Amino acid sequence: MLSNASILRKAATTAIRRSMATEAAHKPPLDLYGLNARYANATYIAASKSNTLDQVESELLAIKNSAATSKAFSSFLENPLISRDDKTKNVEDMLKGKTSSVTLNLMTVLAGNARLSSIVGITDTFVQLMKAKRGEVEATIISAEPLNKTMTAAVQDAMKSQFPTGAKVVLKSEVDPSILGGLQIQIGDKFLDLSVGSRIEEVGRTAV
């Protein structure tokens, strides 16, 4: 028969293991640092625990869009002359009952800490965490002229070996006439320059 001390030790060990497993389940998928990451990480954990990750991502993107399209809202976020208390009250009036408690809590904390102007950067960092959770890899193809569907598909097929197995590729196309021809390809933090412009520069450097 186990003694009371043994039973207590076993119960404590079990509780600690469960707690550690729970924390691991909600841990952000990337190790990011800095001010924006601090808020984004805390928001990710809170949203994960409340099963509202997708909702919070949508809400933060909507707030970011409002900051980009509304001068009044952008001015409110940036204005250092508005007191912290007034900003907090305004945020509550704007968002209470319209967003998740996680998003509301983030915005009121930012208002109280005079950090509302950081919401765009925090949103970008949160989205970065969400993309990692979904296994998404961003790839950008830059060309001198728009690529048609056939050319885009051919480039995407050629790039498959550069992606981790099972990765969900989010492909974007951009046009930059200054590269003259060829392609520039950005995959995550990797950059491949196959443009005519870069070759001309290389020839110029070699000739000097």
PDB file of C-alpha atoms in Angstrom:
ATOM      1  CA  MET A   1       0.000   0.000   0.000  1.00  0.00           C
ATOM      2  CA  LEU A   2       1.305   3.433  -0.949  1.00  0.00           C
ATOM      3  CA  SER A   3       1.933   5.922   1.811  1.00  0.00           C
ATOM      4  CA  ASN A   4       0.251   9.333   1.803  1.00  0.00           C
ATOM      5  CA  ALA A   5       3.573  10.938   0.822  1.00  0.00           C
ATOM      6  CA  SER A   6       3.954   8.584  -2.175  1.00  0.00           C
ATOM      7  CA  ILE A   7       0.397   9.299  -3.297  1.00  0.00           C
ATOM      8  CA  LEU A   8       1.000  13.037  -3.067  1.00  0.00           C
ATOM      9  CA  ARG A   9       4.279  12.780  -5.001  1.00  0.00           C
ATOM     10  CA  LYS A  10       2.593  10.726  -7.716  1.00  0.00           C
ATOM     11  CA  ALA A  11      -0.296  13.184  -7.973  1.00  0.00           C
ATOM     12  CA  ALA A  12       2.089  16.136  -8.152  1.00  0.00           C
ATOM     13  CA  THR A  13       4.180  14.456 -10.855  1.00  0.00           C
ATOM     14  CA  THR A  14       1.088  13.692 -12.907  1.00  0.00           C
ATOM     15  CA  ALA A  15      -0.166  17.262 -12.563  1.00  0.00           C
ATOM     16  CA  ILE A  16       3.208  18.692 -13.643  1.00  0.00           C
ATOM     17  CA  ARG A  17       3.355  16.401 -16.681  1.00  0.00           C
ATOM     18  CA  ARG A  18      -0.152  17.396 -17.715  1.00  0.00           C
ATOM     19  CA  SER A  19       0.699  21.069 -17.280  1.00  0.00           C
ATOM     20  CA  MET A  20       3.852  20.712 -19.380  1.00  0.00           C
ATOM     21  CA  ALA A  21       1.944  18.861 -22.112  1.00  0.00           C
ATOM     22  CA  THR A  22      -0.713  21.580 -22.152  1.00  0.00           C
ATOM     23  CA  GLU A  23       1.875  24.347 -22.439  1.00  0.00           C
ATOM     24  CA  ALA A  24       3.659  22.510 -25.255  1.00  0.00           C
ATOM     25  CA  ALA A  25       0.390  22.143 -27.150  1.00  0.00           C
ATOM     26  CA  HIS A  26      -0.113  25.919 -27.172  1.00  0.00           C
ATOM     27  CA  LYS A  27       3.505  26.967 -27.725  1.00  0.00           C
ATOM     28  CA  PRO A  28       4.049  29.238 -30.764  1.00  0.00           C
ATOM     29  CA  PRO A  29       5.575  27.293 -33.697  1.00  0.00           C
ATOM     30  CA  LEU A  30       8.462  29.736 -34.127  1.00  0.00           C
ATOM     31  CA  ASP A  31      10.942  31.248 -31.690  1.00  0.00           C
ATOM     32  CA  LEU A  32      10.587  34.965 -32.396  1.00  0.00           C
ATOM     33  CA  TYR A  33      12.002  37.781 -30.308  1.00  0.00           C
ATOM     34  CA  GLY A  34      11.534  41.512 -29.855  1.00  0.00           C
ATOM     35  CA  LEU A  35       8.702  43.763 -28.738  1.00  0.00           C
ATOM     36  CA  ASN A  36       6.243  42.763 -31.457  1.00  0.00           C
ATOM     37  CA  ALA A  37       6.999  39.079 -30.909  1.00  0.00           C
ATOM     38  CA  ARG A  38       6.408  39.386 -27.171  1.00  0.00           C
ATOM     39  CA  TYR A  39       2.823  40.550 -27.716  1.00  0.00           C
ATOM     40  CA  ALA A  40       2.259  38.221 -30.693  1.00  0.00           C
ATOM     41  CA  ASN A  41       3.484  35.175 -28.746  1.00  0.00           C
ATOM     42  CA  ALA A  42       1.252  35.968 -25.763  1.00  0.00           C
ATOM     43  CA  THR A  43      -1.721  36.497 -28.070  1.00  0.00           C
ATOM     44  CA  TYR A  44      -1.015  33.232 -29.914  1.00  0.00           C
ATOM     45  CA  ILE A  45      -0.931  31.254 -26.654  1.00  0.00           C
ATOM     46  CA  ALA A  46      -4.159  32.868 -25.394  1.00  0.00           C
ATOM     47  CA  ALA A  47      -5.921  32.293 -28.720  1.00  0.00           C
ATOM     48  CA  SER A  48      -4.710  28.696 -28.889  1.00  0.00           C
ATOM     49  CA  LYS A  49      -6.008  27.967 -25.400  1.00  0.00           C
ATOM     50  CA  SER A  50      -9.408  29.469 -26.276  1.00  0.00           C
ATOM     51  CA  ASN A  51      -9.465  27.775 -29.712  1.00  0.00           C
ATOM     52  CA  THR A  52      -9.806  31.134 -31.503  1.00  0.00           C
ATOM     53  CA  LEU A  53      -6.549  31.326 -33.490  1.00  0.00           C
ATOM     54  CA  ASP A  54      -8.210  31.753 -36.883  1.00  0.00           C
ATOM     55  CA  GLN A  55     -10.708  34.263 -35.522  1.00  0.00           C
ATOM     56  CA  VAL A  56      -8.015  36.356 -33.862  1.00  0.00           C
ATOM     57  CA  GLU A  57      -5.930  36.332 -37.036  1.00  0.00           C
ATOM     58  CA  SER A  58      -8.907  37.633 -39.045  1.00  0.00           C
ATOM     59  CA  GLU A  59      -9.660  40.306 -36.448  1.00  0.00           C
ATOM     60  CA  LEU A  60      -6.066  41.534 -36.318  1.00  0.00           C
ATOM     61  CA  LEU A  61      -5.888  41.673 -40.110  1.00  0.00           C
ATOM     62  CA  ALA A  62      -9.120  43.702 -40.121  1.00  0.00           C
ATOM     63  CA  ILE A  63      -7.602  46.130 -37.588  1.00  0.00           C
ATOM     64  CA  LYS A  64      -4.448  46.399 -39.689  1.00  0.00           C
ATOM     65  CA  ASN A  65      -6.554  47.093 -42.772  1.00  0.00           C
ATOM     66  CA  SER A  66      -8.481  49.798 -40.920  1.00  0.00           C
ATOM     67  CA  ALA A  67      -5.202  51.416 -39.895  1.00  0.00           C
ATOM     68  CA  ALA A  68      -4.154  51.464 -43.555  1.00  0.00           C
ATOM     69  CA  THR A  69      -7.430  52.771 -44.970  1.00  0.00           C
ATOM     70  CA  SER A  70      -8.756  55.078 -42.250  1.00  0.00           C
ATOM     71  CA  LYS A  71      -6.785  58.224 -41.489  1.00  0.00           C
ATOM     72  CA  ALA A  72      -8.873  58.826 -38.380  1.00  0.00           C
ATOM     73  CA  PHE A  73      -8.194  55.364 -36.979  1.00  0.00           C
ATOM     74  CA  SER A  74      -4.515  55.524 -37.900  1.00  0.00           C
ATOM     75  CA  SER A  75      -4.230  58.919 -36.212  1.00  0.00           C
ATOM     76  CA  PHE A  76      -5.914  57.532 -33.090  1.00  0.00           C
ATOM     77  CA  LEU A  77      -3.381  54.676 -32.916  1.00  0.00           C
ATOM     78  CA  GLU A  78      -0.398  56.962 -33.427  1.00  0.00           C
ATOM     79  CA  ASN A  79      -1.459  60.045 -31.423  1.00  0.00           C
ATOM     80  CA  PRO A  80       0.676  60.294 -28.241  1.00  0.00           C
ATOM     81  CA  LEU A  81      -1.424  63.209 -26.936  1.00  0.00           C
ATOM     82  CA  ILE A  82      -4.421  60.976 -26.184  1.00  0.00           C
ATOM     83  CA  SER A  83      -4.093  59.658 -22.637  1.00  0.00           C
ATOM     84  CA  ARG A  84      -3.714  55.940 -21.982  1.00  0.00           C
ATOM     85  CA  ASP A  85      -7.004  55.857 -20.096  1.00  0.00           C
ATOM     86  CA  ASP A  86      -8.871  57.558 -22.945  1.00  0.00           C
ATOM     87  CA  LYS A  87      -7.318  55.213 -25.505  1.00  0.00           C
ATOM     88  CA  THR A  88      -8.252  52.189 -23.427  1.00  0.00           C
ATOM     89  CA  LYS A  89     -11.857  53.403 -23.083  1.00  0.00           C
ATOM     90  CA  ASN A  90     -12.088  54.145 -26.820  1.00  0.00           C
ATOM     91  CA  VAL A  91     -10.719  50.699 -27.677  1.00  0.00           C
ATOM     92  CA  GLU A  92     -13.268  49.044 -25.388  1.00  0.00           C
ATOM     93  CA  ASP A  93     -16.078  51.100 -26.935  1.00  0.00           C
ATOM     94  CA  MET A  94     -14.963  50.141 -30.443  1.00  0.00           C
ATOM     95  CA  LEU A  95     -14.279  46.433 -29.941  1.00  0.00           C
ATOM     96  CA  LYS A  96     -16.200  45.112 -26.920  1.00  0.00           C
ATOM     97  CA  GLY A  97     -18.806  42.610 -28.094  1.00  0.00           C
ATOM     98  CA  LYS A  98     -17.505  42.817 -31.666  1.00  0.00           C
ATOM     99  CA  THR A  99     -14.270  40.845 -31.351  1.00  0.00           C
ATOM    100  CA  SER A 100     -12.950  37.896 -29.383  1.00  0.00           C
ATOM    101  CA  SER A 101     -11.853  38.491 -25.809  1.00  0.00           C
ATOM    102  CA  VAL A 102      -8.271  37.734 -26.881  1.00  0.00           C
ATOM    103  CA  THR A 103      -8.193  40.530 -29.457  1.00  0.00           C
ATOM    104  CA  LEU A 104      -9.919  42.933 -27.092  1.00  0.00           C
ATOM    105  CA  ASN A 105      -7.448  42.109 -24.340  1.00  0.00           C
ATOM    106  CA  LEU A 106      -4.474  42.651 -26.656  1.00  0.00           C
ATOM    107  CA  MET A 107      -5.763  46.035 -27.814  1.00  0.00           C
ATOM    108  CA  THR A 108      -6.577  47.261 -24.295  1.00  0.00           C
ATOM    109  CA  VAL A 109      -3.150  46.133 -23.029  1.00  0.00           C
ATOM    110  CA  LEU A 110      -1.487  47.977 -25.911  1.00  0.00           C
ATOM    111  CA  ALA A 111      -3.559  51.063 -25.153  1.00  0.00           C
ATOM    112  CA  GLY A 112      -2.610  50.915 -21.473  1.00  0.00           C
ATOM    113  CA  ASN A 113       1.065  50.512 -22.367  1.00  0.00           C
ATOM    114  CA  ALA A 114       1.017  53.280 -25.004  1.00  0.00           C
ATOM    115  CA  ARG A 115       1.828  50.678 -27.694  1.00  0.00           C
ATOM    116  CA  LEU A 116      -1.188  50.864 -29.992  1.00  0.00           C
ATOM    117  CA  SER A 117       1.056  52.177 -32.755  1.00  0.00           C
ATOM    118  CA  SER A 118       2.747  48.742 -32.772  1.00  0.00           C
ATOM    119  CA  ILE A 119      -0.411  46.834 -33.741  1.00  0.00           C
ATOM    120  CA  VAL A 120       0.544  46.545 -37.432  1.00  0.00           C
ATOM    121  CA  GLY A 121       3.917  45.002 -36.614  1.00  0.00           C
ATOM    122  CA  ILE A 122       2.355  42.736 -33.987  1.00  0.00           C
ATOM    123  CA  THR A 123      -0.237  41.602 -36.519  1.00  0.00           C
ATOM    124  CA  ASP A 124       2.447  40.804 -39.086  1.00  0.00           C
ATOM    125  CA  THR A 125       4.315  38.739 -36.486  1.00  0.00           C
ATOM    126  CA  PHE A 126       1.131  36.929 -35.439  1.00  0.00           C
ATOM    127  CA  VAL A 127       0.393  36.095 -39.091  1.00  0.00           C
ATOM    128  CA  GLN A 128       3.950  34.773 -39.402  1.00  0.00           C
ATOM    129  CA  LEU A 129       3.240  32.406 -36.503  1.00  0.00           C
ATOM    130  CA  MET A 130      -0.040  31.307 -38.075  1.00  0.00           C
ATOM    131  CA  LYS A 131       1.606  30.578 -41.422  1.00  0.00           C
ATOM    132  CA  ALA A 132       4.190  28.438 -39.648  1.00  0.00           C
ATOM    133  CA  LYS A 133       1.391  26.597 -37.823  1.00  0.00           C
ATOM    134  CA  ARG A 134      -0.315  25.864 -41.145  1.00  0.00           C
ATOM    135  CA  GLY A 135       2.970  24.758 -42.696  1.00  0.00           C
ATOM    136  CA  GLU A 136       2.811  27.517 -45.279  1.00  0.00           C
ATOM    137  CA  VAL A 137       5.887  28.608 -47.206  1.00  0.00           C
ATOM    138  CA  GLU A 138       5.771  31.939 -49.036  1.00  0.00           C
ATOM    139  CA  ALA A 139       7.358  32.172 -52.455  1.00  0.00           C
ATOM    140  CA  THR A 140       7.472  35.316 -54.578  1.00  0.00           C
ATOM    141  CA  ILE A 141       8.287  35.335 -58.277  1.00  0.00           C
ATOM    142  CA  ILE A 142       9.424  38.694 -59.628  1.00  0.00           C
ATOM    143  CA  SER A 143       9.468  39.146 -63.399  1.00  0.00           C
ATOM    144  CA  ALA A 144       9.955  42.038 -65.798  1.00  0.00           C
ATOM    145  CA  GLU A 145       6.574  41.294 -67.384  1.00  0.00           C
ATOM    146  CA  PRO A 146       3.461  39.529 -66.061  1.00  0.00           C
ATOM    147  CA  LEU A 147       3.661  35.732 -66.258  1.00  0.00           C
ATOM    148  CA  ASN A 148       0.796  33.795 -67.811  1.00  0.00           C
ATOM    149  CA  LYS A 149      -0.664  30.714 -66.105  1.00  0.00           C
ATOM    150  CA  THR A 150       1.489  28.296 -68.100  1.00  0.00           C
ATOM    151  CA  MET A 151       4.718  30.095 -67.226  1.00  0.00           C
ATOM    152  CA  THR A 152       3.724  30.415 -63.566  1.00  0.00           C
ATOM    153  CA  ALA A 153       2.922  26.691 -63.380  1.00  0.00           C
ATOM    154  CA  ALA A 154       6.266  25.832 -65.016  1.00  0.00           C
ATOM    155  CA  VAL A 155       8.205  27.955 -62.526  1.00  0.00           C
ATOM    156  CA  GLN A 156       6.237  26.532 -59.596  1.00  0.00           C
ATOM    157  CA  ASP A 157       6.944  22.978 -60.777  1.00  0.00           C
ATOM    158  CA  ALA A 158      10.658  23.757 -61.080  1.00  0.00           C
ATOM    159  CA  MET A 159      10.671  25.151 -57.536  1.00  0.00           C
ATOM    160  CA  LYS A 160       9.108  22.072 -55.882  1.00  0.00           C
ATOM    161  CA  SER A 161      12.446  20.650 -54.789  1.00  0.00           C
ATOM    162  CA  GLN A 162      13.084  23.818 -52.752  1.00  0.00           C
ATOM    163  CA  PHE A 163      10.092  23.257 -50.477  1.00  0.00           C
ATOM    164  CA  PRO A 164       9.878  20.954 -47.435  1.00  0.00           C
ATOM    165  CA  THR A 165       7.795  17.819 -47.955  1.00  0.00           C
ATOM    166  CA  GLY A 166       4.136  18.542 -47.272  1.00  0.00           C
ATOM    167  CA  ALA A 167       4.590  22.325 -47.280  1.00  0.00           C
ATOM    168  CA  LYS A 168       1.673  24.477 -48.398  1.00  0.00           C
ATOM    169  CA  VAL A 169       3.120  26.904 -50.907  1.00  0.00           C
ATOM    170  CA  VAL A 170       1.657  30.405 -51.034  1.00  0.00           C
ATOM    171  CA  LEU A 171       2.832  31.732 -54.396  1.00  0.00           C
ATOM    172  CA  LYS A 172       2.815  35.437 -55.242  1.00  0.00           C
ATOM    173  CA  SER A 173       3.805  37.130 -58.476  1.00  0.00           C
ATOM    174  CA  GLU A 174       5.213  40.644 -58.791  1.00  0.00           C
ATOM    175  CA  VAL A 175       6.255  42.711 -61.788  1.00  0.00           C
ATOM    176  CA  ASP A 176       9.417  44.825 -61.739  1.00  0.00           C
ATOM    177  CA  PRO A 177      10.459  46.169 -65.174  1.00  0.00           C
ATOM    178  CA  SER A 178      13.825  47.265 -63.762  1.00  0.00           C
ATOM    179  CA  ILE A 179      15.133  43.667 -63.741  1.00  0.00           C
ATOM    180  CA  LEU A 180      14.893  43.795 -67.590  1.00  0.00           C
ATOM    181  CA  GLY A 181      14.238  40.073 -67.999  1.00  0.00           C
ATOM    182  CA  GLY A 182      14.603  36.698 -66.305  1.00  0.00           C
ATOM    183  CA  LEU A 183      13.333  36.105 -62.788  1.00  0.00           C
ATOM    184  CA  GLN A 184      13.986  36.861 -59.163  1.00  0.00           C
ATOM    185  CA  ILE A 185      12.668  34.270 -56.723  1.00  0.00           C
ATOM    186  CA  GLN A 186      12.172  34.720 -52.980  1.00  0.00           C
ATOM    187  CA  ILE A 187      11.464  31.562 -50.943  1.00  0.00           C
ATOM    188  CA  GLY A 188      11.200  32.356 -47.256  1.00  0.00           C
ATOM    189  CA  ASP A 189      14.511  34.007 -46.424  1.00  0.00           C
ATOM    190  CA  LYS A 190      16.258  32.634 -49.527  1.00  0.00           C
ATOM    191  CA  PHE A 191      16.708  34.882 -52.566  1.00  0.00           C
ATOM    192  CA  LEU A 192      17.666  33.714 -56.063  1.00  0.00           C
ATOM    193  CA  ASP A 193      18.479  36.369 -58.669  1.00  0.00           C
ATOM    194  CA  LEU A 194      18.238  35.095 -62.257  1.00  0.00           C
ATOM    195  CA  SER A 195      17.460  38.491 -63.745  1.00  0.00           C
ATOM    196  CA  VAL A 196      19.084  40.021 -66.816  1.00  0.00           C
ATOM    197  CA  GLY A 197      19.831  43.134 -64.770  1.00  0.00           C
ATOM    198  CA  SER A 198      21.937  41.197 -62.272  1.00  0.00           C
ATOM    199  CA  ARG A 199      23.872  39.504 -65.072  1.00  0.00           C
ATOM    200  CA  ILE A 200      24.641  42.864 -66.677  1.00  0.00           C
ATOM    201  CA  GLU A 201      25.908  44.150 -63.319  1.00  0.00           C
ATOM    202  CA  GLU A 202      28.036  41.025 -62.905  1.00  0.00           C
ATOM    203  CA  VAL A 203      29.562  41.495 -66.376  1.00  0.00           C
ATOM    204  CA  GLY A 204      30.246  45.124 -65.562  1.00  0.00           C
ATOM    205  CA  ARG A 205      32.032  44.201 -62.334  1.00  0.00           C
ATOM    206  CA  THR A 206      34.096  41.537 -64.117  1.00  0.00           C
ATOM    207  CA  ALA A 207      35.138  43.968 -66.827  1.00  0.00           C
ATOM    208  CA  VAL A 208      36.482  46.524 -64.353  1.00  0.00           C
TER     209      VAL A 208
END
